[in-house]
CSV table of C-alpha atoms and ligand atoms in Angstrom, one decimal:
chain,number,residue,atom,x,y,z
A,1,MET,CA,7.0,97.9,253.5
A,2,CYS,CA,5.7,100.9,251.7
A,3,GLU,CA,4.4,101.1,248.2
A,4,TYR,CA,2.8,103.5,245.8
A,5,ARG,CA,-0.9,103.0,245.0
A,6,ILE,CA,-1.5,104.4,241.5
A,7,THR,CA,-4.8,104.5,239.6
A,8,GLY,CA,-3.9,105.2,236.0
A,9,GLY,CA,-5.7,106.8,233.1
A,10,ARG,CA,-5.4,110.5,234.0
A,11,PRO,CA,-3.5,113.0,231.8
A,12,LEU,CA,-0.9,115.1,233.6
A,13,ALA,CA,-0.9,118.9,233.6
A,14,GLY,CA,1.0,121.6,235.3
A,15,ARG,CA,4.5,123.0,236.2
A,16,LEU,CA,7.3,121.4,238.1
A,17,THR,CA,10.7,122.6,239.2
A,18,VAL,CA,13.2,119.8,238.8
A,19,GLN,CA,15.4,118.7,241.7
A,20,GLY,CA,19.2,119.1,241.8
A,21,ALA,CA,21.1,116.3,240.1
A,22,LYS,CA,21.9,113.2,242.1
A,23,ASN,CA,24.8,112.2,239.9
A,24,SER,CA,26.3,115.7,240.3
A,25,VAL,CA,25.9,116.4,244.0
A,26,LEU,CA,27.4,113.0,245.1
A,27,PRO,CA,30.9,113.5,243.6
A,28,ILE,CA,30.8,117.2,244.5
A,29,LEU,CA,30.1,116.3,248.2
A,30,ALA,CA,33.1,113.9,248.0
A,31,ALA,CA,35.2,116.8,246.6
A,32,THR,CA,34.5,119.0,249.6
A,33,VAL,CA,37.2,117.0,251.6
A,34,LEU,CA,39.8,118.4,249.2
A,35,ALA,CA,40.2,121.6,251.3
A,36,GLU,CA,40.1,122.6,254.9
A,37,GLY,CA,37.1,124.9,255.7
A,38,GLU,CA,33.4,125.1,254.9
A,39,SER,CA,32.0,124.5,251.4
A,40,VAL,CA,28.4,125.3,250.7
A,41,ILE,CA,26.4,123.4,248.1
A,42,HIS,CA,23.0,124.6,246.9
A,43,ASN,CA,20.2,122.8,245.1
A,44,CYS,CA,21.0,119.5,246.8
A,45,PRO,CA,18.2,117.0,246.4
A,46,ARG,CA,16.9,115.2,249.5
A,47,LEU,CA,17.7,111.6,248.6
A,48,THR,CA,18.9,108.5,250.6
A,49,ASP,CA,22.1,108.5,248.5
A,50,VAL,CA,22.8,112.0,249.6
A,51,SER,CA,22.2,111.0,253.2
A,52,ALA,CA,24.5,108.1,252.8
A,53,THR,CA,27.2,110.4,251.5
A,54,LEU,CA,26.8,112.8,254.4
A,55,GLY,CA,27.1,109.8,256.6
A,56,ILE,CA,30.5,109.1,255.1
A,57,LEU,CA,31.6,112.7,255.5
A,58,ARG,CA,30.5,112.7,259.1
A,59,LEU,CA,32.4,109.4,259.7
A,60,LEU,CA,35.5,111.0,258.2
A,61,GLY,CA,35.2,113.7,260.8
A,62,CYS,CA,33.7,116.5,258.7
A,63,ARG,CA,31.0,118.8,260.2
A,64,VAL,CA,27.9,118.6,258.1
A,65,ALA,CA,24.8,120.8,258.2
A,66,GLN,CA,21.7,120.6,255.9
A,67,GLU,CA,19.1,123.3,255.6
A,68,GLY,CA,16.5,122.7,252.9
A,69,SER,CA,18.4,122.1,249.7
A,70,THR,CA,21.6,123.7,251.0
A,71,ILE,CA,24.4,121.5,252.5
A,72,ARG,CA,27.4,122.9,254.4
A,73,VAL,CA,30.5,120.7,254.8
A,74,ASP,CA,33.4,121.8,257.0
A,75,ALA,CA,36.3,119.5,256.2
A,76,SER,CA,38.7,121.2,258.6
A,77,THR,CA,38.0,118.5,261.1
A,78,LEU,CA,38.6,115.6,258.8
A,79,GLU,CA,40.5,113.1,260.9
A,80,ARG,CA,40.4,109.7,259.1
A,81,ASN,CA,40.5,108.3,255.6
A,82,CYS,CA,39.0,104.9,256.2
A,83,VAL,CA,35.3,104.1,255.3
A,84,PRO,CA,33.6,100.9,256.5
A,85,ASP,CA,31.7,98.5,254.2
A,86,ARG,CA,28.3,99.3,255.5
A,87,LEU,CA,28.6,102.9,254.3
A,88,MET,CA,30.4,102.2,251.1
A,89,GLY,CA,28.0,99.5,250.1
A,90,GLU,CA,25.0,101.8,250.1
A,91,LEU,CA,25.9,103.5,246.9
A,92,ARG,CA,28.2,103.5,243.9
A,93,SER,CA,29.6,107.0,243.9
A,94,SER,CA,31.1,106.4,247.3
A,95,VAL,CA,34.1,105.2,245.3
A,96,THR,CA,34.9,108.9,244.4
A,97,PHE,CA,36.1,109.3,247.9
A,98,LEU,CA,39.2,107.3,246.8
A,99,GLY,CA,40.5,110.1,244.5
A,100,ALA,CA,39.5,112.9,246.9
A,101,LEU,CA,41.1,111.3,250.0
A,102,LEU,CA,44.2,110.5,248.1
A,103,SER,CA,44.6,114.2,247.2
A,104,ARG,CA,43.8,115.4,250.7
A,105,CYS,CA,45.4,112.8,252.9
A,106,GLY,CA,47.8,110.9,250.6
A,107,GLY,CA,45.8,107.7,251.3
A,108,ALA,CA,42.5,106.1,251.6
A,109,GLU,CA,41.1,102.7,252.8
A,110,LEU,CA,37.6,101.9,251.4
A,111,ALA,CA,35.5,98.9,250.8
A,112,TYR,CA,34.2,98.2,247.3
A,113,PRO,CA,31.3,100.5,246.3
A,114,GLY,CA,27.7,99.3,246.2
A,115,GLY,CA,24.9,100.8,244.0
A,116,CYS,CA,22.2,99.4,241.7
A,117,GLN,CA,22.6,95.8,240.5
A,118,LEU,CA,22.9,96.4,236.7
A,119,GLY,CA,25.3,93.5,235.9
A,120,PRO,CA,29.1,93.6,236.4
A,121,ARG,CA,30.3,97.1,237.5
A,122,PRO,CA,34.1,96.8,237.8
A,123,ILE,CA,36.3,99.7,239.0
A,124,ASP,CA,39.4,98.5,237.1
A,125,LEU,CA,39.6,101.8,235.2
A,126,HIS,CA,39.5,103.8,238.4
A,127,LEU,CA,42.3,101.8,239.9
A,128,LYS,CA,44.4,101.9,236.8
A,129,ALA,CA,44.2,105.7,236.6
A,130,LEU,CA,45.2,106.1,240.3
A,131,ARG,CA,48.1,103.7,239.9
A,132,LEU,CA,49.3,105.6,236.9
A,133,LEU,CA,49.2,108.8,238.9
A,134,GLY,CA,51.5,107.1,241.4
A,135,ALA,CA,49.3,105.6,244.0
A,136,GLN,CA,49.9,102.2,245.4
A,137,VAL,CA,46.6,100.3,245.4
A,138,LEU,CA,46.3,97.1,247.3
A,139,GLU,CA,43.1,95.0,247.1
A,140,GLU,CA,42.9,92.9,250.2
A,141,GLY,CA,40.0,91.1,251.9
A,142,GLY,CA,37.4,93.1,250.0
A,143,ARG,CA,39.1,96.3,250.8
A,144,LEU,CA,40.9,98.9,248.7
A,145,ILE,CA,44.0,100.3,250.4
A,146,CYS,CA,45.5,103.2,248.5
A,147,ARG,CA,48.7,105.1,249.4
A,148,SER,CA,50.5,107.8,247.5
A,149,ARG,CA,54.2,106.7,247.3
A,150,GLY,CA,55.7,110.1,247.9
A,151,GLU,CA,54.6,112.8,245.5
A,152,MET,CA,51.9,111.8,243.0
A,153,ARG,CA,52.6,113.2,239.5
A,154,GLY,CA,50.4,114.2,236.6
A,155,GLN,CA,50.2,111.7,233.7
A,156,GLU,CA,48.4,111.1,230.5
A,157,LEU,CA,45.5,108.7,231.3
A,158,CYS,CA,43.7,106.9,228.5
A,159,LEU,CA,40.3,105.6,229.4
A,160,SER,CA,39.3,102.6,227.3
A,161,ILE,CA,35.6,103.3,228.2
A,162,PRO,CA,34.4,106.9,228.9
A,163,SER,CA,33.5,105.9,232.5
A,164,VAL,CA,31.8,108.6,234.5
A,165,GLY,CA,33.1,107.4,237.8
A,166,ALA,CA,36.7,106.8,236.6
A,167,THR,CA,36.8,110.2,235.1
A,168,GLU,CA,35.6,111.8,238.3
A,169,ASN,CA,38.1,109.8,240.4
A,170,ALA,CA,40.9,110.8,238.1
A,171,MET,CA,39.9,114.5,238.3
A,172,LEU,CA,39.8,114.4,242.1
A,173,ALA,CA,43.1,112.6,242.4
A,174,ALA,CA,44.8,114.8,239.7
A,175,VAL,CA,44.1,118.1,241.5
A,176,GLY,CA,46.4,116.8,244.2
A,177,CYS,CA,49.2,115.7,241.9
A,178,ARG,CA,52.2,117.7,240.8
A,179,GLY,CA,52.2,118.6,237.1
A,180,VAL,CA,49.7,118.1,234.3
A,181,THR,CA,47.2,115.2,234.0
A,182,THR,CA,45.5,114.7,230.7
A,183,ILE,CA,42.5,112.4,230.7
A,184,VAL,CA,42.0,111.1,227.2
A,185,GLY,CA,38.7,109.4,226.3
A,186,ALA,CA,37.0,111.1,229.3
A,187,ALA,CA,33.3,110.9,230.1
A,188,GLN,CA,31.5,114.0,228.7
A,189,GLU,CA,28.4,113.9,230.9
A,190,PRO,CA,27.0,117.3,232.2
A,191,GLU,CA,27.8,116.1,235.7
A,192,ILE,CA,31.5,116.0,234.8
A,193,GLU,CA,31.2,119.7,233.8
A,194,ASP,CA,29.5,120.5,237.0
A,195,LEU,CA,32.3,118.8,239.0
A,196,GLN,CA,34.9,120.8,237.0
A,197,ALA,CA,32.9,124.0,237.9
A,198,PHE,CA,33.1,123.2,241.6
A,199,LEU,CA,36.8,122.2,241.5
A,200,ARG,CA,37.5,125.5,239.7
A,201,ALA,CA,35.6,127.4,242.4
A,202,MET,CA,37.9,125.7,244.9
A,203,GLY,CA,40.9,127.1,243.0
A,204,ALA,CA,41.8,124.1,240.8
A,205,GLU,CA,43.1,124.7,237.3
A,206,ILE,CA,41.2,122.4,235.1
A,207,GLU,CA,39.8,122.5,231.6
A,208,GLY,CA,38.0,120.5,228.9
A,209,ALA,CA,35.1,118.9,230.9
A,210,GLY,CA,32.3,118.1,228.5
A,211,SER,CA,34.8,117.0,225.8
A,212,PRO,CA,36.7,113.8,225.5
A,213,MET,CA,39.9,115.4,226.8
A,214,ILE,CA,40.3,116.9,230.2
A,215,ARG,CA,43.4,118.6,231.4
A,216,ILE,CA,44.2,119.2,235.1
A,217,PHE,CA,47.1,121.4,236.2
A,218,GLY,CA,47.6,119.9,239.6
A,219,GLY,CA,49.1,121.0,242.9
A,220,LYS,CA,47.3,124.3,243.2
A,221,PRO,CA,46.3,125.3,246.7
A,222,LEU,CA,42.6,124.6,247.2
A,223,HIS,CA,40.1,126.4,249.4
A,224,PRO,CA,36.4,125.7,250.3
A,225,ALA,CA,33.8,127.0,247.8
A,226,GLU,CA,30.1,127.7,247.2
A,227,HIS,CA,28.3,126.0,244.3
A,228,ARG,CA,24.8,125.5,242.9
A,229,VAL,CA,24.3,122.0,241.5
A,230,ILE,CA,22.8,121.6,238.0
A,231,GLY,CA,19.2,120.3,237.6
A,232,ASP,CA,18.7,116.5,237.4
A,233,ARG,CA,18.3,115.5,233.7
A,234,MET,CA,17.3,112.0,234.7
A,235,ALA,CA,14.5,113.2,236.9
A,236,ALA,CA,13.4,115.5,234.1
A,237,ALA,CA,13.5,112.6,231.6
A,238,THR,CA,11.3,110.5,234.0
A,239,TYR,CA,8.7,113.2,234.2
A,240,LEU,CA,8.7,113.6,230.4
A,241,CYS,CA,8.2,109.9,230.0
A,242,ALA,CA,5.3,110.0,232.5
A,243,VAL,CA,3.7,112.6,230.2
A,244,GLY,CA,4.4,110.4,227.2
A,245,ALA,CA,2.7,107.5,228.9
A,246,ALA,CA,-0.3,109.2,230.5
A,247,GLY,CA,-0.7,112.1,228.1
A,248,GLY,CA,-1.1,115.8,229.0
A,249,CYS,CA,1.0,118.8,229.1
A,250,VAL,CA,3.8,119.7,231.5
A,251,ALA,CA,6.3,122.6,231.9
A,252,LEU,CA,9.6,121.8,233.7
A,253,SER,CA,12.0,124.4,235.0
A,254,GLY,CA,15.4,124.1,236.7
A,255,VAL,CA,16.9,121.8,234.0
A,256,GLU,CA,19.1,122.5,230.9
A,257,PRO,CA,17.5,121.2,227.7
A,258,SER,CA,20.9,120.7,226.2
A,259,HIS,CA,21.6,118.1,228.9
A,260,LEU,CA,18.8,116.0,227.5
A,261,THR,CA,19.0,116.4,223.7
A,262,ALA,CA,19.1,112.7,222.9
A,263,VAL,CA,16.0,112.0,225.1
A,264,LEU,CA,14.1,115.0,223.7
A,265,SER,CA,14.7,114.0,220.1
A,266,VAL,CA,13.4,110.5,220.7
A,267,LEU,CA,10.2,111.9,222.4
A,268,GLU,CA,9.7,114.3,219.5
A,269,GLU,CA,10.1,111.5,216.9
A,270,ALA,CA,7.5,109.6,218.9
A,271,GLY,CA,5.0,112.4,218.5
A,272,ALA,CA,5.5,114.6,221.5
A,273,ASP,CA,5.3,118.4,221.1
A,274,ILE,CA,8.4,119.8,222.9
A,275,HIS,CA,9.5,123.4,223.4
A,276,THR,CA,12.6,124.4,225.2
A,277,GLY,CA,13.9,127.6,226.7
A,278,ASP,CA,16.6,128.8,229.1
A,279,GLY,CA,16.5,126.2,231.9
A,280,SER,CA,13.0,125.0,230.8
A,281,ILE,CA,11.3,122.2,228.8
A,282,SER,CA,7.6,121.9,228.1
A,283,MET,CA,6.0,118.9,226.6
A,284,ALA,CA,2.5,118.1,225.4
A,285,CYS,CA,1.2,114.7,224.4
A,286,ALA,CA,-2.3,114.4,222.9
A,287,ALA,CA,-2.0,110.8,221.9
A,288,PRO,CA,0.0,107.7,222.9
A,289,LEU,CA,3.6,107.8,221.8
A,290,CYS,CA,4.2,106.0,218.5
A,291,GLY,CA,7.1,103.6,217.8
A,292,VAL,CA,10.5,105.1,216.7
A,293,ARG,CA,13.8,104.0,215.2
A,294,PRO,CA,16.0,101.8,217.5
A,295,VAL,CA,17.1,103.4,220.7
A,296,ARG,CA,20.7,102.5,221.6
A,297,THR,CA,22.1,103.6,224.9
A,298,ALA,CA,25.6,105.2,224.8
A,299,PRO,CA,27.8,107.5,226.8
A,300,HIS,CA,26.8,111.2,226.7
A,301,PRO,CA,25.9,112.8,224.3
A,302,GLY,CA,24.4,109.5,223.2
A,303,PHE,CA,21.1,108.2,224.6
A,304,PRO,CA,21.5,107.9,228.4
A,305,THR,CA,21.1,104.4,229.9
A,306,ASP,CA,19.4,105.9,232.9
A,307,ALA,CA,16.4,107.0,230.7
A,308,GLN,CA,16.1,103.6,229.1
A,309,ALA,CA,13.7,102.1,231.6
A,310,PRO,CA,11.3,105.1,231.9
A,311,LEU,CA,11.2,105.5,228.1
A,312,MET,CA,10.6,101.8,227.6
A,313,ALA,CA,7.6,102.0,230.0
A,314,ALA,CA,6.2,104.9,228.1
A,315,PHE,CA,6.5,103.0,224.8
A,316,SER,CA,5.0,99.9,226.3
A,317,CYS,CA,1.7,101.7,226.5
A,318,GLY,CA,2.0,103.6,223.2
A,319,THR,CA,1.4,102.4,219.6
A,320,GLY,CA,3.8,100.7,217.2
A,321,THR,CA,7.1,98.9,217.9
A,322,THR,CA,10.5,100.2,219.2
A,323,MET,CA,13.8,98.3,219.6
A,324,PHE,CA,16.1,99.1,222.5
A,325,VAL,CA,19.7,98.1,222.7
A,326,GLU,CA,21.3,98.5,226.2
A,327,ASN,CA,25.0,99.0,225.5
A,328,MET,CA,26.1,100.3,228.9
A,329,PHE,CA,25.1,97.6,231.4
A,330,LEU,CA,24.7,93.9,230.9
A,331,SER,CA,21.5,93.4,232.9
A,332,ARG,CA,19.5,96.5,232.9
A,333,TYR,CA,16.1,95.0,231.9
A,334,GLY,CA,15.0,94.1,235.5
A,335,HIS,CA,11.8,96.1,234.9
A,336,VAL,CA,10.7,94.0,231.8
A,337,GLY,CA,9.2,91.1,233.7
A,338,GLU,CA,7.3,93.5,236.0
A,339,LEU,CA,6.0,95.5,233.0
A,340,ALA,CA,4.8,92.2,231.5
A,341,ARG,CA,2.7,91.7,234.6
A,342,MET,CA,0.9,94.9,233.6
A,343,GLY,CA,0.3,93.4,230.1
A,344,ALA,CA,3.3,94.9,228.3
A,345,ASP,CA,4.6,93.1,225.2
A,346,ILE,CA,8.4,93.2,225.4
A,347,GLN,CA,10.7,90.6,223.9
A,348,VAL,CA,14.2,90.5,225.2
A,349,ASP,CA,17.2,88.8,223.7
A,350,GLY,CA,20.5,89.7,225.5
A,351,ARG,CA,21.0,93.4,225.1
A,352,VAL,CA,18.1,93.9,222.7
A,353,ALA,CA,14.5,94.5,223.8
A,354,VAL,CA,11.6,94.9,221.3
A,355,VAL,CA,8.6,96.8,222.7
A,356,THR,CA,5.2,96.6,221.1
A,357,GLY,CA,2.8,99.2,222.5
A,358,ARG,CA,-0.6,98.1,223.9
A,359,ARG,CA,-3.1,99.0,226.6
A,360,LEU,CA,-1.8,98.1,230.1
A,361,HIS,CA,-3.7,97.1,233.2
A,362,GLY,CA,-3.0,97.7,236.8
A,363,ALA,CA,-1.0,95.0,238.8
A,364,ALA,CA,1.2,94.5,241.9
A,365,VAL,CA,4.7,95.1,240.7
A,366,ARG,CA,8.1,95.4,242.4
A,367,GLY,CA,11.1,97.7,241.4
A,368,SER,CA,14.6,96.2,241.8
A,369,ASP,CA,16.7,99.2,240.9
A,370,LEU,CA,16.3,103.0,240.8
A,371,ARG,CA,15.3,103.7,237.2
A,372,GLY,CA,13.5,100.4,236.8
A,373,ALA,CA,11.3,101.2,239.8
A,374,ALA,CA,10.6,104.7,238.3
A,375,ALA,CA,9.6,103.0,235.0
A,376,LEU,CA,6.9,101.0,236.8
A,377,VAL,CA,5.4,104.2,238.2
A,378,VAL,CA,5.4,105.6,234.6
A,379,ALA,CA,3.6,102.6,233.3
A,380,ALA,CA,1.1,102.6,236.2
A,381,LEU,CA,0.1,106.2,235.3
A,382,ALA,CA,-1.2,104.9,232.0
A,383,ALA,CA,-2.6,101.5,233.0
A,384,ARG,CA,-6.3,100.8,233.4
A,385,GLY,CA,-7.1,100.4,237.1
A,386,GLU,CA,-5.0,100.4,240.2
A,387,SER,CA,-1.3,99.3,240.5
A,388,GLN,CA,0.7,98.7,243.7
A,389,VAL,CA,4.3,99.6,243.0
A,390,SER,CA,6.8,98.4,245.7
A,391,GLY,CA,10.6,98.8,245.8
A,392,VAL,CA,10.0,102.5,246.8
A,393,GLU,CA,13.4,102.4,248.6
A,394,TYR,CA,15.1,102.4,245.2
A,395,ILE,CA,13.1,105.4,244.1
A,396,LEU,CA,14.0,107.4,247.2
A,397,ARG,CA,17.6,106.9,246.2
A,398,GLY,CA,17.2,109.2,243.2
A,399,TYR,CA,13.9,111.0,243.3
A,400,GLU,CA,13.1,113.6,245.9
A,401,ASN,CA,9.3,113.9,245.7
A,402,LEU,CA,8.2,111.6,242.8
A,403,ASP,CA,4.8,110.9,244.3
A,404,SER,CA,3.9,114.4,245.4
A,405,ASP,CA,5.2,115.9,242.2
A,406,LEU,CA,3.1,113.6,240.1
A,407,ALA,CA,0.1,114.2,242.3
A,408,ALA,CA,0.6,117.9,241.8
A,409,LEU,CA,0.3,117.2,238.1
A,410,GLY,CA,-3.0,115.5,238.6
A,411,ALA,CA,-2.0,111.8,239.0
A,412,GLN,CA,-3.8,109.6,241.4
A,413,ILE,CA,-0.9,108.3,243.4
A,414,GLN,CA,-0.5,107.7,247.1
A,415,LEU,CA,2.4,106.4,249.2
A,416,VAL,CA,1.1,103.8,251.5
B,501,EPZ,C1,27.3,106.6,236.4
B,501,EPZ,O1,27.7,105.3,237.0
B,501,EPZ,C2,25.9,106.9,237.0
B,501,EPZ,N1,26.0,106.9,238.5
B,501,EPZ,C3,24.9,105.9,236.5
B,501,EPZ,O2,23.6,106.3,237.0
B,501,EPZ,C4,24.9,105.8,235.0
B,501,EPZ,O3,24.1,104.8,234.6
B,501,EPZ,C5,26.4,105.6,234.5
B,501,EPZ,O4,27.3,106.6,235.0
B,501,EPZ,C6,26.4,105.7,233.0
B,501,EPZ,O5,25.9,106.9,232.5
B,501,EPZ,C7,26.5,108.0,239.1
B,501,EPZ,O6,26.9,109.0,238.5
B,501,EPZ,C8,26.5,107.9,240.6
B,501,EPZ,P1,30.4,104.2,234.3
B,501,EPZ,P2,29.2,104.7,236.9
B,501,EPZ,O7,31.7,104.1,235.1
B,501,EPZ,O8,30.1,105.8,237.1
B,501,EPZ,C9,32.1,100.1,232.7
B,501,EPZ,C10,21.6,106.1,238.1
B,501,EPZ,O9,20.6,105.4,237.8
B,501,EPZ,N2,33.3,100.3,233.6
B,501,EPZ,O10,30.3,105.3,233.4
B,501,EPZ,O11,29.2,103.6,237.7
B,501,EPZ,C11,30.8,99.8,233.5
B,501,EPZ,O12,30.7,98.5,233.9
B,501,EPZ,C12,23.0,105.4,237.9
B,501,EPZ,O13,21.6,107.3,238.5
B,501,EPZ,C13,34.3,99.4,233.6
B,501,EPZ,O14,34.3,98.4,232.9
B,501,EPZ,O15,29.2,104.3,235.3
B,501,EPZ,C14,29.8,100.2,232.5
B,501,EPZ,O16,29.5,99.2,231.6
B,501,EPZ,C15,22.9,104.0,237.6
B,501,EPZ,N3,35.4,99.6,234.4
B,501,EPZ,C16,30.4,101.4,231.8
B,501,EPZ,O17,31.8,101.2,232.0
B,501,EPZ,C17,35.4,100.7,235.3
B,501,EPZ,O18,36.4,100.9,236.0
B,501,EPZ,C18,29.9,102.7,232.2
B,501,EPZ,O19,30.1,102.9,233.6
B,501,EPZ,C19,34.3,101.6,235.3
B,501,EPZ,C20,33.3,101.4,234.4
C-alpha cells in the first residue's frame, strides 16, 4: 500500500501549470462515441478515472491512443453498447455513456455507476430525462437496459436539481433526437460549457450551456472533432488551499479564474492576497487564514462541494471559526475524523461543521474519497512533524501529480 510522507511547516513558493479538468474530460471522452471517425482531445490529465474511461471505450470496440496529454479515440470500430459492472463501478461519470450510446446505437446496457461514497447518489433524474426523450429504460438485476423506441424526439426537460451528470446525459441523448430539446434548470458548471463546446465542434447545434436553460437542436449529422479541455478548477482550488494552509506564494496558469470565483472570494475574505489574469491566478498568504462567514456548498456558481474538504483543512490550521454547510451530498465529511487525529477542532452536526483553527500535528491518516484525501495532504503541509497519508488511490483518481507538484513548490512530500 502506498502513502505520502509529509513533513509540514514549509511555506510553498513557485509556479504551476494546472492539469486538464477531470470532470470535463470524462463526459467528453464518452461523447467521442457519437460519431464515426477519430476525435482528438488535448490537455487530458493522466488519472485512473481517465484510464477507466479509456478501458470502457476499448471494450466498446473503439481504437484509443494516448500520447502525453493527447488522447485519440476512433469510434468507427464501435461494435457493442454493453458495459460490464467492473468497469462501470470504477467511476461515476461512466453513466454518461448511457446518453451517448443511446444517440449512437439506439440502445445501451450498463451497470449502475460507481464513484466516491458521498452518501446517496441516485440517477433518477438521468433516467427520467431519457424516458421523456423516448427511451425505454428497464432496471433489472442491477443493470440498466435502455432502448430507443423508434425515433427519439426532443422534449422540454425540467431538472428538479441542477445535476451535472443528468444535464450531461440529457445533452448527449438530445443530440441524437429529432427536434428541439430544452433542458430547464440545467447545471451551469464550466464543465457543461466545455461539453457544449466539444459537441458543437462535432457539428451539434446547441446553445445556453453555462445558464439554467440549454437548447439542443437534435438530429444534426455529427463528425469527429478536435478539442482542448479546460483547466481543472478543483485541482487549482486544492493548490490554493495548500498555500492557505502552509503559507507562501504561488502562481497558477492554465485555469480560468472565473471558474473559481466563489472559492477565490472566500480565500480573499480569509486574508489571502489574490491576483488574477487571463488563464492565471496568483495567491500569497503571509499568515494563517482567518475565519470567515459561513461557507455553504451549492451548484455552480455557488461554492463548489468539491472544494469543501481542502478548504476545511486549510481553515482547520488557521485562526478563528468558520461554519460549513454541505448542501450537495449527505455524507461528505469523511475527512473530519482524520483531521481530528491531527489535532483539528471540527464539530459536526448533520450537514453543518464548525471549524476552529489551531496548530496541527503530524499523524497517520487515511483518505476515503478523492477530495477528502487531498484535504489530508493540505493539512499535513501545515502540521508540525511528519504525517503519513494513505488512501493515495483516491487521489490518483483526480490529481495527476499532486506530490511532485507540491514538492516543486518546496513541500517536503514523498510517495512511499
Ligand atoms: C459531479 O457529480 C462531479 N463529478 C462531482 O465531483 C461533483 O461533486 C458534483 O457534480 C457536484 O458538483 C463529475 O463530474 C464526474 P450531481 P454528479 O448529479 O454528476 C443529486 C469530484 O470530486 N442527484 O450534480 O454525480 C445528487 O445525489 C466529484 O470530482 C439526484 O438526486 O453530481 C446530489 O445530491 C465528486 N438524482 C446532487 O443531485 C440524480 O439523478 C448533485 O449531484 C442526480 C443527482
